[in-house]
Coordinates of C-alpha atoms and ligand atoms in Angstrom, one line a residue:
Chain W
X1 CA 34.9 -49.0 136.9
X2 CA 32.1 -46.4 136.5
X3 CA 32.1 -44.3 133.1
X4 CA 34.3 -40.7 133.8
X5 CA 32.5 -37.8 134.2
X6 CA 34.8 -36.0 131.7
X7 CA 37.1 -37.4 128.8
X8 CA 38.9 -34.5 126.8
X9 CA 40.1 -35.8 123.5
X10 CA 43.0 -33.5 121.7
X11 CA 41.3 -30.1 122.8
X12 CA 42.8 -27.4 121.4
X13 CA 41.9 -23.5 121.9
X14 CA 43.1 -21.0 119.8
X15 CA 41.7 -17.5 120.6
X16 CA 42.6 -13.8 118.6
X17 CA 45.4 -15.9 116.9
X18 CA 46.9 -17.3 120.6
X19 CA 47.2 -20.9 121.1
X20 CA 46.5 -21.2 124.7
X21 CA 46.3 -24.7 124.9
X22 CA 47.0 -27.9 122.6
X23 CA 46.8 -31.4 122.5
X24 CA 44.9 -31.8 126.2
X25 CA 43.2 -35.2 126.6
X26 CA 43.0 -36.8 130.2
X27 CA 39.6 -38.1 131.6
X28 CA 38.4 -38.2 135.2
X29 CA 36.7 -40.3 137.2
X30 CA 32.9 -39.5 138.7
X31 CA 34.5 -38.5 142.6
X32 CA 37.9 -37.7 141.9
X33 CA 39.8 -35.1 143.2
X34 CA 42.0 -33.8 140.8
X35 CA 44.7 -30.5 140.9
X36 CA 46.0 -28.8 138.1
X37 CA 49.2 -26.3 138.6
X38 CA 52.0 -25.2 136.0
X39 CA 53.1 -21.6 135.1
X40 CA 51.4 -18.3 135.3
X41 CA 49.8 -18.1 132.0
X42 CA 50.2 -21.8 130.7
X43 CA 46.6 -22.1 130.3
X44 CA 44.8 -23.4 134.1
X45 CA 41.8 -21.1 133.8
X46 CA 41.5 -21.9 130.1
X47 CA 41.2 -25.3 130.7
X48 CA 39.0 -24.8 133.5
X49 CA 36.8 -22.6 131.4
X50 CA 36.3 -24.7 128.9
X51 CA 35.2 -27.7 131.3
X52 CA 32.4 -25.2 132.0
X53 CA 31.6 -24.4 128.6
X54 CA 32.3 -20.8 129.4
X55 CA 35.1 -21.2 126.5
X56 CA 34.5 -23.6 123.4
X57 CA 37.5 -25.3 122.2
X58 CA 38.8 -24.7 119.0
X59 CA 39.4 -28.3 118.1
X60 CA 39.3 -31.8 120.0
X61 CA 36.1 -33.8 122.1
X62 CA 35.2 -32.9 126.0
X63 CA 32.5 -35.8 127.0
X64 CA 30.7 -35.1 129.7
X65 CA 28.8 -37.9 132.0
X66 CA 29.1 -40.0 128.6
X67 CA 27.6 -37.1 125.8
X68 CA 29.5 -34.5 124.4
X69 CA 29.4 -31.4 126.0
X70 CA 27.9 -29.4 123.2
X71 CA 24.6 -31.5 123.6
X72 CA 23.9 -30.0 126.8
X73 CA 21.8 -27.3 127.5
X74 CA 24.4 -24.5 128.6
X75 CA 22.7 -23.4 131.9
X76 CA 21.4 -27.0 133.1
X77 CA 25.4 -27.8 132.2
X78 CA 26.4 -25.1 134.1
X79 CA 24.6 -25.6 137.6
X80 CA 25.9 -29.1 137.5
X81 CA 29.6 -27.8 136.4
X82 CA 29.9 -24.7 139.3
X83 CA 33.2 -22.7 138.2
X84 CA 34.7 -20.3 140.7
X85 CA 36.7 -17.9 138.9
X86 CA 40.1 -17.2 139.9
X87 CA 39.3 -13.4 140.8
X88 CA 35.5 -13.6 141.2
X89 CA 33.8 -10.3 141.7
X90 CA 30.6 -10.0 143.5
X91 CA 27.6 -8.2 141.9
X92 CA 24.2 -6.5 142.9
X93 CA 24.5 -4.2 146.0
X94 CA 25.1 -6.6 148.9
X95 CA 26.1 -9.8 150.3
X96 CA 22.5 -11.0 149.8
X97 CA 22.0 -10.2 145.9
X98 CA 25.2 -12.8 145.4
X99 CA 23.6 -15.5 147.8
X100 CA 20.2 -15.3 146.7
X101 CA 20.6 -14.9 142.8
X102 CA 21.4 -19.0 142.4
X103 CA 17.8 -19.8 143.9
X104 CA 16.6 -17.1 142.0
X105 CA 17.6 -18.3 138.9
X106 CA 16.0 -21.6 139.7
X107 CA 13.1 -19.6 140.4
X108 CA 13.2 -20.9 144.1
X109 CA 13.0 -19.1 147.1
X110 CA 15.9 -18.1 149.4
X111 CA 15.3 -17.9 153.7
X112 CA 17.2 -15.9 155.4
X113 CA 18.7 -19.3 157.7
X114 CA 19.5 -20.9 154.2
X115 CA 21.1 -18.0 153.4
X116 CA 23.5 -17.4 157.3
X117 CA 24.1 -21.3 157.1
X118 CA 25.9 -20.6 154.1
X119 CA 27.8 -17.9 155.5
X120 CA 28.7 -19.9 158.2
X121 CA 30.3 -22.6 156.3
X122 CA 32.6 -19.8 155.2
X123 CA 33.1 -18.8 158.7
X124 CA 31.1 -16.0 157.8
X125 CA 29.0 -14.0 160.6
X126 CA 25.4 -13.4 159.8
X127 CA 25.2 -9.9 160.2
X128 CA 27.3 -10.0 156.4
X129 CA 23.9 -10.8 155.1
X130 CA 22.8 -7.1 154.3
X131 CA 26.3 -5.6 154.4
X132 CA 27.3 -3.5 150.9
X133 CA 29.5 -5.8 148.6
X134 CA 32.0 -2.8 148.6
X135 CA 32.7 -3.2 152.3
X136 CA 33.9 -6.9 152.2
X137 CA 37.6 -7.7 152.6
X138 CA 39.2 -9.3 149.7
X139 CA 39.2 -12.3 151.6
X140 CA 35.3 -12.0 152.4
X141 CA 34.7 -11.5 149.1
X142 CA 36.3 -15.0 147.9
X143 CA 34.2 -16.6 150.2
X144 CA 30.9 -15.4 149.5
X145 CA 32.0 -15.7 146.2
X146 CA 32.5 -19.8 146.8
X147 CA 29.4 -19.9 148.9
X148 CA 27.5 -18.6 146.2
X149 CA 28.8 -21.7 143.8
X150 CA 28.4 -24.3 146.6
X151 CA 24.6 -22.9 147.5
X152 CA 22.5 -25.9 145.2
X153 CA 25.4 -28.9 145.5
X154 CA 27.0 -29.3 141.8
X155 CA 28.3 -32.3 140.6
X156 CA 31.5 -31.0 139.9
X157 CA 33.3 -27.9 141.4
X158 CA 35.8 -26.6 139.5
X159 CA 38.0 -23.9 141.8
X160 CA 40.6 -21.7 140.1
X161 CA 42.5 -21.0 142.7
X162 CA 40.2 -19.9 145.0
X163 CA 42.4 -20.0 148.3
X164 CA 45.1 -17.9 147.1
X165 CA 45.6 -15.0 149.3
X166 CA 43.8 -16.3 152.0
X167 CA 45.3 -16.4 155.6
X168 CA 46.0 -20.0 156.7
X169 CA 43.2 -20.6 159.2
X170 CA 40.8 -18.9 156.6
X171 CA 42.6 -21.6 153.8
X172 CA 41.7 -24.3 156.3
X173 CA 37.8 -23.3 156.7
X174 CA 37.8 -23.5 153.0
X175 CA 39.5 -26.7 152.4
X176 CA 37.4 -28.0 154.6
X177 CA 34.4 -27.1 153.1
X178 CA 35.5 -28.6 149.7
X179 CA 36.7 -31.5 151.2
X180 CA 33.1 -31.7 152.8
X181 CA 31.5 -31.7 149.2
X182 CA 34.2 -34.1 148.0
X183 CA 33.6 -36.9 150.6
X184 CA 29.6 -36.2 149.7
X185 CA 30.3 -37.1 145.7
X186 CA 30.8 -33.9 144.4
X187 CA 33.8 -34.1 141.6
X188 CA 36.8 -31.7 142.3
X189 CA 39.2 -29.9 139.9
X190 CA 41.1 -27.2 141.8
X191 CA 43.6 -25.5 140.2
X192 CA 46.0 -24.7 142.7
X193 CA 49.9 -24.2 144.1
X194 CA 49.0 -24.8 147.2
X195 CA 50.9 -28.1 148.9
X196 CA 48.5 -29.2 151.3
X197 CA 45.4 -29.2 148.1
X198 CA 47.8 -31.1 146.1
X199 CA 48.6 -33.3 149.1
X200 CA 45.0 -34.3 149.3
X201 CA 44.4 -35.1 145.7
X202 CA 44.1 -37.9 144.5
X203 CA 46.2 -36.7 141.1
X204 CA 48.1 -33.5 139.9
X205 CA 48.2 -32.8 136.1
X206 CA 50.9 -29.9 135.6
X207 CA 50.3 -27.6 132.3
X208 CA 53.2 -25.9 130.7
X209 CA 52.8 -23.7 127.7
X210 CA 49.4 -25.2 126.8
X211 CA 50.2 -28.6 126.9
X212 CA 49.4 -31.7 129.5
X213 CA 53.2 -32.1 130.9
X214 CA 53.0 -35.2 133.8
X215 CA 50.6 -36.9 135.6
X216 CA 51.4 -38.3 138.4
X217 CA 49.5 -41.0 140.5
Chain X
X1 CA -1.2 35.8 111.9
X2 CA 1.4 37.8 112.4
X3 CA 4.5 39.0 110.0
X4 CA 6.2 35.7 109.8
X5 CA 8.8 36.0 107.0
X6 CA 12.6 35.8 107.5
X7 CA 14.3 37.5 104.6
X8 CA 17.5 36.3 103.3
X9 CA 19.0 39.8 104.2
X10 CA 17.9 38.6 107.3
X11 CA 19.4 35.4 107.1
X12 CA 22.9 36.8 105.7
X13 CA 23.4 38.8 109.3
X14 CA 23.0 35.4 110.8
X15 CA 25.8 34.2 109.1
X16 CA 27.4 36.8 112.1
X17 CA 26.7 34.3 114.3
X18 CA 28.5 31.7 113.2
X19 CA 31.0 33.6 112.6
X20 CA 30.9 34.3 116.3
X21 CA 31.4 30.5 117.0
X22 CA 33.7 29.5 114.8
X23 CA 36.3 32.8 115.8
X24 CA 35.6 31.4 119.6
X25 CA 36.4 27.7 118.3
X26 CA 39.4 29.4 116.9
X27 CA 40.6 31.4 119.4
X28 CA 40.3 28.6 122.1
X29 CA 41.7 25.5 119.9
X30 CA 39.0 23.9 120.4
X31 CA 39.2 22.2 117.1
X32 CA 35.3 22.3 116.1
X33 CA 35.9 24.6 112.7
X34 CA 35.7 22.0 110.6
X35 CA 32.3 20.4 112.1
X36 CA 30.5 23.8 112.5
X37 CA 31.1 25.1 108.7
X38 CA 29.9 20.8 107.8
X39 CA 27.2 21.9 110.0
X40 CA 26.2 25.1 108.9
X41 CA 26.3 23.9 104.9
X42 CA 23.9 20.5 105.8
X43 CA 21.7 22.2 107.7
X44 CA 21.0 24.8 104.6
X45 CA 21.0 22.2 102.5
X46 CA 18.9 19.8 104.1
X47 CA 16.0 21.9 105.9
X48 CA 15.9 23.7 102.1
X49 CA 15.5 20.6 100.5
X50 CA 13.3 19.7 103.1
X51 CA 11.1 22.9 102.5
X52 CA 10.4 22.3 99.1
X53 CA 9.6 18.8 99.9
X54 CA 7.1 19.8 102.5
X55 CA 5.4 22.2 100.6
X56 CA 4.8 19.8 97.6
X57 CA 3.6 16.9 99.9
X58 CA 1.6 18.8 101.6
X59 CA 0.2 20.6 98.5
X60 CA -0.5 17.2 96.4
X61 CA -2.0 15.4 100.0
X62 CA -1.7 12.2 99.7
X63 CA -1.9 9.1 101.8
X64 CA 0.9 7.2 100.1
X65 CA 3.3 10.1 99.8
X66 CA 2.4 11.0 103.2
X67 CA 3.3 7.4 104.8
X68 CA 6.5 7.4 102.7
X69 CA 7.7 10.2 103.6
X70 CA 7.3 8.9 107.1
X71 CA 9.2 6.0 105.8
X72 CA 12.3 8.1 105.0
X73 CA 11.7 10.1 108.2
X74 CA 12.0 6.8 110.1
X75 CA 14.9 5.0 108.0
X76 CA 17.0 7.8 108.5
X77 CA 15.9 8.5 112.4
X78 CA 17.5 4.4 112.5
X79 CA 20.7 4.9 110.5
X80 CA 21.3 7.5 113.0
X81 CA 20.9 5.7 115.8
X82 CA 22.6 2.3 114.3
X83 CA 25.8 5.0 114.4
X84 CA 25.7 5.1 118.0
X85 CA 25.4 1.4 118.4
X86 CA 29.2 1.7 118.2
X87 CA 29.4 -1.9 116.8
X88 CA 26.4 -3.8 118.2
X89 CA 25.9 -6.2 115.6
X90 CA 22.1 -5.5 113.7
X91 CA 22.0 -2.5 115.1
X92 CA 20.4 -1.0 112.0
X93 CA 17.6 -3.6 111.7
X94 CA 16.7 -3.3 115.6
X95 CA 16.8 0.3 115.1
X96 CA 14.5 0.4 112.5
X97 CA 12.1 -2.4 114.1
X98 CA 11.8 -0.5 117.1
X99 CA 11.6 3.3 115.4
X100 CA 8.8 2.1 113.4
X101 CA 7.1 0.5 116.1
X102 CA 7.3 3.4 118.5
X103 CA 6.2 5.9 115.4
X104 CA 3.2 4.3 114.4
X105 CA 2.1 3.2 117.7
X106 CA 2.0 7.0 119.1
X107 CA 0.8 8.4 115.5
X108 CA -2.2 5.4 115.5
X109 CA -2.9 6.1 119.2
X110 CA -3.4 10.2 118.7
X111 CA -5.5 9.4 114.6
X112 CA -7.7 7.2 116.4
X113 CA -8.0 9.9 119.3
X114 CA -8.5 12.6 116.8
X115 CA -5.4 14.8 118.6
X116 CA -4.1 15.2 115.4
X117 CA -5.6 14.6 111.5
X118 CA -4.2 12.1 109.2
X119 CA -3.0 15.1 106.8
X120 CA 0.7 15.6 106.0
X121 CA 0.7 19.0 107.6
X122 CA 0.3 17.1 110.8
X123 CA 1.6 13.5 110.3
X124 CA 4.7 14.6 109.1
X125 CA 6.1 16.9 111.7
X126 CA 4.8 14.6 114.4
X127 CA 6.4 11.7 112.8
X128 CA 9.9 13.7 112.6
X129 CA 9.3 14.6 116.4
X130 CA 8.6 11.1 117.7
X131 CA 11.2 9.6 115.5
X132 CA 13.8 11.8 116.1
X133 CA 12.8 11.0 120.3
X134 CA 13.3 7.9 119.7
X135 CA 16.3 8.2 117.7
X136 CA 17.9 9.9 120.6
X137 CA 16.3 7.4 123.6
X138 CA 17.6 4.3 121.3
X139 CA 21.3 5.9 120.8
X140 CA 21.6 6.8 124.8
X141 CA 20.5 2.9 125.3
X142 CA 22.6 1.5 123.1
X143 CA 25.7 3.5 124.8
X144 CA 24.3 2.3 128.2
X145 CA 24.5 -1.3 127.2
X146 CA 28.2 -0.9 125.9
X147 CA 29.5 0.9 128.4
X148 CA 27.3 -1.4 131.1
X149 CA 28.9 -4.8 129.2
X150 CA 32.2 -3.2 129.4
X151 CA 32.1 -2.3 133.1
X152 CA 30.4 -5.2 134.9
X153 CA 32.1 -7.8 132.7
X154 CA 33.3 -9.9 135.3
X155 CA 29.6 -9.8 137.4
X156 CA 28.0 -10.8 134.1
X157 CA 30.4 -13.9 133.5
X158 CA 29.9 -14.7 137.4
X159 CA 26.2 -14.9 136.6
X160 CA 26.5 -17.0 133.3
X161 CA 29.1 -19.1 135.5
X162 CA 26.1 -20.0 137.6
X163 CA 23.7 -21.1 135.0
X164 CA 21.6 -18.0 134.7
X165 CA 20.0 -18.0 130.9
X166 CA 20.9 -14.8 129.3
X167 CA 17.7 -12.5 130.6
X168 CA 18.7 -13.7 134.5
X169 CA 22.2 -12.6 133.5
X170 CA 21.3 -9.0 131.7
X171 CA 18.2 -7.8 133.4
X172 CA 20.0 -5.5 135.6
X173 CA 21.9 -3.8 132.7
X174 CA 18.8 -4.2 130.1
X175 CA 16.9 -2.5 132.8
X176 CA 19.5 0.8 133.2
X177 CA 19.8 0.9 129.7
X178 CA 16.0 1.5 129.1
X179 CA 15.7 4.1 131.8
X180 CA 19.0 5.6 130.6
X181 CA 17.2 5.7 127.0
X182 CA 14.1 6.9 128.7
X183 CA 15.5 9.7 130.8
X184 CA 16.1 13.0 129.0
X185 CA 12.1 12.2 128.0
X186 CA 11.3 12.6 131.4
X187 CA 13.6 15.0 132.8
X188 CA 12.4 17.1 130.4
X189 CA 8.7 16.1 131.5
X190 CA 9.6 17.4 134.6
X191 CA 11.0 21.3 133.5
X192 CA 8.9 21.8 130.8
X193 CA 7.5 25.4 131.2
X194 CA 9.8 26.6 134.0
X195 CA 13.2 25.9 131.7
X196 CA 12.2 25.5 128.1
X197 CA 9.2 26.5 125.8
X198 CA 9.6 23.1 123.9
X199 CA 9.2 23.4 119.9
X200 CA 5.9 22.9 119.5
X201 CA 4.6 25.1 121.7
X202 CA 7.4 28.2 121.1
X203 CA 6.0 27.7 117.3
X204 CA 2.6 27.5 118.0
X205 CA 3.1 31.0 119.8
X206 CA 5.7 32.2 117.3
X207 CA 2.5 31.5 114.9
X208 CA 0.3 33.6 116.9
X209 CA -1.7 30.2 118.4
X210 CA -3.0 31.5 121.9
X211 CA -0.4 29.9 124.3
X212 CA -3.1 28.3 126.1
X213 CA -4.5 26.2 123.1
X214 CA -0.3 25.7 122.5
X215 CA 0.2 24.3 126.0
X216 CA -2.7 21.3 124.9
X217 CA -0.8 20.4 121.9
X218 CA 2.5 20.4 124.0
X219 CA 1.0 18.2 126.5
X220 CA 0.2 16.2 124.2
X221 CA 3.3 15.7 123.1
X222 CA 5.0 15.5 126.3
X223 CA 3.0 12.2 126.7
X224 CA 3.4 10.8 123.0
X225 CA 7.5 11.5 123.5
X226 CA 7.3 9.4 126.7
X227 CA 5.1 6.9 124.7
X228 CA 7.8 6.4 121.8
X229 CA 10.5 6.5 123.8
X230 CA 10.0 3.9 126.1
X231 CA 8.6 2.0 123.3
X232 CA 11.4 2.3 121.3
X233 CA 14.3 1.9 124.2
X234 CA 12.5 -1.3 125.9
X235 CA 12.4 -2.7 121.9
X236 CA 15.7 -2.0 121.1
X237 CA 17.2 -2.8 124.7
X238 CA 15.2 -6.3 124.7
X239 CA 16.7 -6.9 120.5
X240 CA 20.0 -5.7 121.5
X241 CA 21.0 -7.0 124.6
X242 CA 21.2 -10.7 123.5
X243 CA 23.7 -9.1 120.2
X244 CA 26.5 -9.1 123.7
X245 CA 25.9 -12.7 123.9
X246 CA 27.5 -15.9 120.9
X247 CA 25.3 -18.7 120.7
X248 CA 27.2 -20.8 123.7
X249 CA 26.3 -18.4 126.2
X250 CA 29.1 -16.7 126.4
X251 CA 30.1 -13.1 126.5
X252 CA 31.4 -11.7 123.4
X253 CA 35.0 -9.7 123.3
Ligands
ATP301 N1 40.6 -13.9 126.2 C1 41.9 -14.1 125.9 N2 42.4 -13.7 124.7 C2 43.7 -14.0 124.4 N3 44.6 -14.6 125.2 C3 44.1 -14.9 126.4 C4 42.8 -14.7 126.8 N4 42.6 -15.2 128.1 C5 43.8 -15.6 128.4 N5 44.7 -15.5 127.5 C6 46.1 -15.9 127.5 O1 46.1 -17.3 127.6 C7 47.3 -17.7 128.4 C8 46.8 -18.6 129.4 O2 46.0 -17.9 130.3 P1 45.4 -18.6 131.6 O3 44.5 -17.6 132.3 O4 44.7 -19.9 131.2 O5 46.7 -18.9 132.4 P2 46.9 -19.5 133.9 O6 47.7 -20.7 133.7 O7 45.6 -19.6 134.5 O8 47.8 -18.4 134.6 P3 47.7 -17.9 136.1 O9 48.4 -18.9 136.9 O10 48.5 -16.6 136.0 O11 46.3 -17.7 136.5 C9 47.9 -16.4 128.9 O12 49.0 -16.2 128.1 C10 46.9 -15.4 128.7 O13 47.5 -14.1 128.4
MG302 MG1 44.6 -18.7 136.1

């Protein structure tokens, strides 16, 4: 059995006096495609924010790829960990400042056919490219959104929900995709209610009021 | 010269026009009574002490006095603009850094160009002028970057999400906030003449200087404001904007 990519050891996270999670440990395997549900408000995102370090827990151990998590250099961390928020919001001007800002930051350079073959992953026309972020659809917006994350492949994706509200074909061009990067290694943790996700997970943790309630096989 | 004295007869029919604001504050409810008579009492207060101050430095001339009073000139010039940091932690100390740094910058650049003579008839109102520029750039910056953090939150955690350090993540909002700091400065570049006789120059004239040898001293300081006030807001932006920021990369509350 090869080491887990993460082991969470009693995490707790207390924030302005809140406990929004308690006693969380679990640990998942390098590969696995795991889904999270419970509650609105029992703490998903907060998990999921601290498995990217965007959140520090209060108390308890996260591991990652066998060294704590606090050892890691927060942005090398973060471009292996990609986290798509639950309502992401696109920034710059258009389409293109959201696509090209992950080479940019690796001080790479973006083509315009790296950029449309993203897009059409997303079933996304190319002619979005250059078009004002404040003209997408809410829908479009997801998507560009997830493109962005998926640009440089991460090691593990963690999705908060990131089909909700989507129309079913446009639910099954994204499935798709992150099945695509789950049969090519990449580690999934989607938090989700939808069936057919769960379905194709390999296990379902469910989170009520903060704490790990059942896992099931 | 010409007759240059204003009585305190004189003065005491100013009073009128207070008067005439504060019946008008009155009047309207617009609640500023309070704030004008504060104002009108410190700003007797302070320009008289300032006055006698003046007029003693400037009598004894000297180099140490001269520079401290510079000092206070500056220390206050970042108090002030710490109090529009509304909460950015070391506001103060940035402040101060980058007031200092834009003040003696400009003042070293125009001594060493012999615009104006290291004497405290000169350094000190220049000083004031360029510190209280700066005051103003830094305090407009500062409310850029707050109201900037506040606003595109969620574009800023996006980028941090991806793995951008904390300059890829801010450099759209550290740049606004500089030319936010930086803009009355130039604005004012640009209608200088045709809107306002700027200080300077109106006293210059008011003094019975030819207005075309007070037009050189205000171009002068039309380009030593823009000097130490994009100094001062690209010091202050660049100290401040990591202040939004805890040491995991995260966005503060
Ligand atoms: N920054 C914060 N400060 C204080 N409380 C917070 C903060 N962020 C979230 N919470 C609270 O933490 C709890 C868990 O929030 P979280 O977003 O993790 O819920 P969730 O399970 O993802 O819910 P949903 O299904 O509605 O997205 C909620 O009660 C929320 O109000
Ligand atoms: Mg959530």
């Amino acid at each position: 059995m090869a080491e887990p990519i993460f082991v969470l050891d009693d995490v707790g996270v207390v924030l302005g006096g809140k406990t929004l999670l308690t006693g969380i440990s679990f640990s998942v395997d390098p590969g696995e495609y795991v889904t999270i549900s419970g509650p609105s408000g029992s703490g998903k995102s907060t998990l999921l924010r601290v498995l990217a370090t965007l959140l520090t827990p209060t108390s308890g151990t996260v591991t990652f790829a066998g060294r704590l998590q606090s050892t890691y250099e927060k942005t090398a961390y973060r471009r292996r960990v990609s986290y798509c928020y639950q309502q992401p919001s696109l920034f710059g001007d258009t389409v293109r400042d959201n696509l090209t800002f992950p080479f940019h930051i690796r001080h790479e350079h973006a083509t315009d056919a790296q950029l449309t073959a993203a897009l059409a992953t997303m079933q996304l026309s190319a002619e979005m490219l250059d078009k004002p972020i404040i003209e997408l659809s809410g829908g479009e917006k997801q998507r560009v959104a997830l493109a962005r994350n998926l640009l440089f492949t991460p090691q593990v994706l963690l999705l908060d929900e990131v089909t909700t509200g989507l129309d079913a074909d446009t639910k099954t061009t994204v499935h798709r995709v992150i099945e695509d990067y789950h049969r090519r290694g990449t580690t999934v943790i989607a938090v989700t209610h939808d069936e057919g996700e769960i379905a194709v997970a390999h296990r379902l943790l469910t989170i009520e009021a903060g704490r790990l309630a059942v896992t099931a096989a | 010269m010409n007759q240059l004295t204003v009585t305190p007869t004189a003065l005491l029919f100013a009073v009128a026009l207070v008067l005439i604001a504060l019946i008008i504050s009155w009047r309207q409810k617009i609640g500023l009574e309070k704030d004008l008579i504060i104002g009108v009492v410190r700003a007797v207060i302070q320009l008289t002490v300032v006055g006698y101050v003046l007029t003693y430095i400037i009598k004894v001339n000297r180099a140490g006095l001269t520079l401290l009073m510079v000092a206070i000139i500056i220390f206050n010039a970042a108090w002030n603009a710490k109090g529009r940091a509304n909460g950015i932690p070391h506001a103060f100390l940035i402040s101060l850094l980058a007031i200092t740094v834009a003040t003696s910058t400009t003042i070293v650049l125009l001594v060493l160009a012999r615009a104006i003579a290291f004497m405290p008839s000169q350094i000190v109102p220049i000083s004031g002028m360029i510190a209280s520029n700066a005051m103003v750039a830094i305090g407009l910056a500062y409310r850029s970057l707050n109201s900037q953090f506040r606003d595109k939150r969620q574009g800023l955690l996006e980028r941090l999400a991806l793995g951008a350090t904390l300059h890829q993540t801010a450099i759209d909002v550290v740049r606004e906030a500089i030319r936010t700091g930086m803009s009355p400065t130039v604005d004012s570049a640009k209608t200088v003449g045709l809107v306002s006789l700027p200080g300077m120059m109106s006293g210059l004239i008011f003094a019975g200087v030819d207005p075309t040898k007070a037009i050189m001293y205000q171009i002068m300081v039309t380009f030593m404001l823009m000097a130490a006030t994009s100094i001062g807001s690209t010091i202050a932006v660049y100290l401040a904007y990591p202040q939004f920021f805890n040491p995991d990369m995260q966005l503060r509350n």
